[in-house]
Amino acid sequence: MYSHVTIGANNIARARAFYDPVLATLGIELFFERDTALGYGEMRGTRLWVMRPHDGKPASTGNGMHVAFLAPSRAAVRAFHEAALANGGTDEGAPG
């Protein structure tokens, strides 16, 4: 379990177009939206934040960053992976 995870994004609209359908496969919904940030999950529970970095510098790929979501079944894992690929994600290997 985790409190929250933050992922940097340079383009919030593009990030929402990706995360909305991908996270929906796990029943995770948007609960907060601003021009600079998106909040997914529950306001008083586990959250995923997608936002522009606070330091004003461009977001960049974090080497070694890893986020794992709980899924109710292997079918949900496959649906999540397929939705990610269909919405612009890249593949580092099949779910397993």
PDB file of C-alpha atoms in Angstrom:
ATOM      1  CA  MET A   1       0.000   0.000   0.000  1.00  0.00           C
ATOM      2  CA  TYR A   2       1.156   3.572  -0.523  1.00  0.00           C
ATOM      3  CA  SER A   3      -0.073   7.057   0.333  1.00  0.00           C
ATOM      4  CA  HIS A   4       0.571   8.543  -3.069  1.00  0.00           C
ATOM      5  CA  VAL A   5       2.862   8.471  -6.065  1.00  0.00           C
ATOM      6  CA  THR A   6       3.681  11.549  -8.135  1.00  0.00           C
ATOM      7  CA  ILE A   7       4.570  11.344 -11.808  1.00  0.00           C
ATOM      8  CA  GLY A   8       5.894  14.416 -13.590  1.00  0.00           C
ATOM      9  CA  ALA A   9       4.176  15.580 -16.763  1.00  0.00           C
ATOM     10  CA  ASN A  10       4.897  18.442 -19.154  1.00  0.00           C
ATOM     11  CA  ASN A  11       1.502  18.350 -20.869  1.00  0.00           C
ATOM     12  CA  ILE A  12      -1.407  17.813 -18.470  1.00  0.00           C
ATOM     13  CA  ALA A  13      -4.065  17.442 -21.194  1.00  0.00           C
ATOM     14  CA  ARG A  14      -2.009  14.771 -22.957  1.00  0.00           C
ATOM     15  CA  ALA A  15      -1.377  13.031 -19.621  1.00  0.00           C
ATOM     16  CA  ARG A  16      -5.114  12.958 -18.880  1.00  0.00           C
ATOM     17  CA  ALA A  17      -5.848  11.488 -22.334  1.00  0.00           C
ATOM     18  CA  PHE A  18      -3.487   8.633 -21.387  1.00  0.00           C
ATOM     19  CA  TYR A  19      -4.218   8.073 -17.679  1.00  0.00           C
ATOM     20  CA  ASP A  20      -8.041   8.327 -17.799  1.00  0.00           C
ATOM     21  CA  PRO A  21      -8.573   5.218 -19.968  1.00  0.00           C
ATOM     22  CA  VAL A  22      -5.601   3.277 -18.582  1.00  0.00           C
ATOM     23  CA  LEU A  23      -6.495   3.735 -14.904  1.00  0.00           C
ATOM     24  CA  ALA A  24     -10.190   3.149 -15.642  1.00  0.00           C
ATOM     25  CA  THR A  25      -9.321  -0.507 -16.325  1.00  0.00           C
ATOM     26  CA  LEU A  26      -8.572  -0.787 -12.579  1.00  0.00           C
ATOM     27  CA  GLY A  27     -11.534   1.314 -11.450  1.00  0.00           C
ATOM     28  CA  ILE A  28      -9.296   4.301 -10.592  1.00  0.00           C
ATOM     29  CA  GLU A  29     -10.954   7.635 -11.377  1.00  0.00           C
ATOM     30  CA  LEU A  30      -9.936  11.272 -11.592  1.00  0.00           C
ATOM     31  CA  PHE A  31     -10.927  13.185  -8.428  1.00  0.00           C
ATOM     32  CA  PHE A  32      -8.886  16.398  -8.843  1.00  0.00           C
ATOM     33  CA  GLU A  33      -7.982  18.522 -11.873  1.00  0.00           C
ATOM     34  CA  ARG A  34      -6.104  21.795 -12.298  1.00  0.00           C
ATOM     35  CA  ASP A  35      -4.107  23.238 -15.202  1.00  0.00           C
ATOM     36  CA  THR A  36      -0.945  21.926 -13.538  1.00  0.00           C
ATOM     37  CA  ALA A  37      -2.070  18.690 -11.864  1.00  0.00           C
ATOM     38  CA  LEU A  38      -4.353  15.646 -11.948  1.00  0.00           C
ATOM     39  CA  GLY A  39      -5.305  13.516  -8.954  1.00  0.00           C
ATOM     40  CA  TYR A  40      -6.483   9.918  -9.348  1.00  0.00           C
ATOM     41  CA  GLY A  41      -7.793   7.582  -6.671  1.00  0.00           C
ATOM     42  CA  GLU A  42      -9.465   8.820  -3.493  1.00  0.00           C
ATOM     43  CA  MET A  43      -9.037  12.185  -1.800  1.00  0.00           C
ATOM     44  CA  ARG A  44      -8.645  10.506   1.598  1.00  0.00           C
ATOM     45  CA  GLY A  45      -6.981   7.312   0.390  1.00  0.00           C
ATOM     46  CA  THR A  46      -4.357   6.072  -1.996  1.00  0.00           C
ATOM     47  CA  ARG A  47      -3.598   8.597  -4.722  1.00  0.00           C
ATOM     48  CA  LEU A  48      -1.686   9.008  -7.950  1.00  0.00           C
ATOM     49  CA  TRP A  49      -0.720  12.578  -8.811  1.00  0.00           C
ATOM     50  CA  VAL A  50       0.301  13.578 -12.328  1.00  0.00           C
ATOM     51  CA  MET A  51       1.675  17.114 -12.348  1.00  0.00           C
ATOM     52  CA  ARG A  52       4.142  19.623 -13.617  1.00  0.00           C
ATOM     53  CA  PRO A  53       7.244  19.595 -11.399  1.00  0.00           C
ATOM     54  CA  HIS A  54       7.152  22.132  -8.556  1.00  0.00           C
ATOM     55  CA  ASP A  55      10.626  23.418  -9.447  1.00  0.00           C
ATOM     56  CA  GLY A  56       9.374  24.628 -12.852  1.00  0.00           C
ATOM     57  CA  LYS A  57      11.872  22.488 -14.758  1.00  0.00           C
ATOM     58  CA  PRO A  58      10.631  20.048 -17.433  1.00  0.00           C
ATOM     59  CA  ALA A  59       9.523  16.624 -16.271  1.00  0.00           C
ATOM     60  CA  SER A  60      11.883  13.878 -17.387  1.00  0.00           C
ATOM     61  CA  THR A  61      12.040  10.109 -17.129  1.00  0.00           C
ATOM     62  CA  GLY A  62      13.202   8.971 -13.709  1.00  0.00           C
ATOM     63  CA  ASN A  63      15.664   6.118 -14.001  1.00  0.00           C
ATOM     64  CA  GLY A  64      14.471   3.306 -11.766  1.00  0.00           C
ATOM     65  CA  MET A  65      11.026   4.772 -11.134  1.00  0.00           C
ATOM     66  CA  HIS A  66       8.485   2.026 -10.638  1.00  0.00           C
ATOM     67  CA  VAL A  67       4.838   2.192  -9.704  1.00  0.00           C
ATOM     68  CA  ALA A  68       2.749  -0.915  -9.089  1.00  0.00           C
ATOM     69  CA  PHE A  69      -1.028  -0.815  -8.903  1.00  0.00           C
ATOM     70  CA  LEU A  70      -3.146  -3.479  -7.233  1.00  0.00           C
ATOM     71  CA  ALA A  71      -5.308  -5.336  -9.747  1.00  0.00           C
ATOM     72  CA  PRO A  72      -8.192  -7.680  -8.932  1.00  0.00           C
ATOM     73  CA  SER A  73      -7.213 -10.314 -11.525  1.00  0.00           C
ATOM     74  CA  ARG A  74      -4.777 -11.297 -14.267  1.00  0.00           C
ATOM     75  CA  ALA A  75      -7.440 -10.204 -16.775  1.00  0.00           C
ATOM     76  CA  ALA A  76      -7.356  -6.702 -15.235  1.00  0.00           C
ATOM     77  CA  VAL A  77      -3.559  -6.664 -15.566  1.00  0.00           C
ATOM     78  CA  ARG A  78      -3.845  -7.551 -19.267  1.00  0.00           C
ATOM     79  CA  ALA A  79      -6.577  -4.904 -19.785  1.00  0.00           C
ATOM     80  CA  PHE A  80      -4.386  -2.273 -18.075  1.00  0.00           C
ATOM     81  CA  HIS A  81      -1.406  -3.202 -20.294  1.00  0.00           C
ATOM     82  CA  GLU A  82      -3.516  -3.162 -23.468  1.00  0.00           C
ATOM     83  CA  ALA A  83      -5.076   0.217 -22.566  1.00  0.00           C
ATOM     84  CA  ALA A  84      -1.632   1.674 -21.876  1.00  0.00           C
ATOM     85  CA  LEU A  85      -0.334   0.560 -25.280  1.00  0.00           C
ATOM     86  CA  ALA A  86      -3.495   1.750 -27.066  1.00  0.00           C
ATOM     87  CA  ASN A  87      -3.116   5.204 -25.501  1.00  0.00           C
ATOM     88  CA  GLY A  88       0.537   5.874 -26.300  1.00  0.00           C
ATOM     89  CA  GLY A  89       2.454   3.786 -23.755  1.00  0.00           C
ATOM     90  CA  THR A  90       5.503   1.782 -24.768  1.00  0.00           C
ATOM     91  CA  ASP A  91       6.109  -1.898 -24.118  1.00  0.00           C
ATOM     92  CA  GLU A  92       9.016  -3.196 -22.029  1.00  0.00           C
ATOM     93  CA  GLY A  93       7.567  -6.685 -22.009  1.00  0.00           C
ATOM     94  CA  ALA A  94       4.281  -8.489 -21.577  1.00  0.00           C
ATOM     95  CA  PRO A  95       2.604  -8.453 -18.179  1.00  0.00           C
ATOM     96  CA  GLY A  96       3.535 -11.408 -16.052  1.00  0.00           C
TER      97      GLY A  96
END
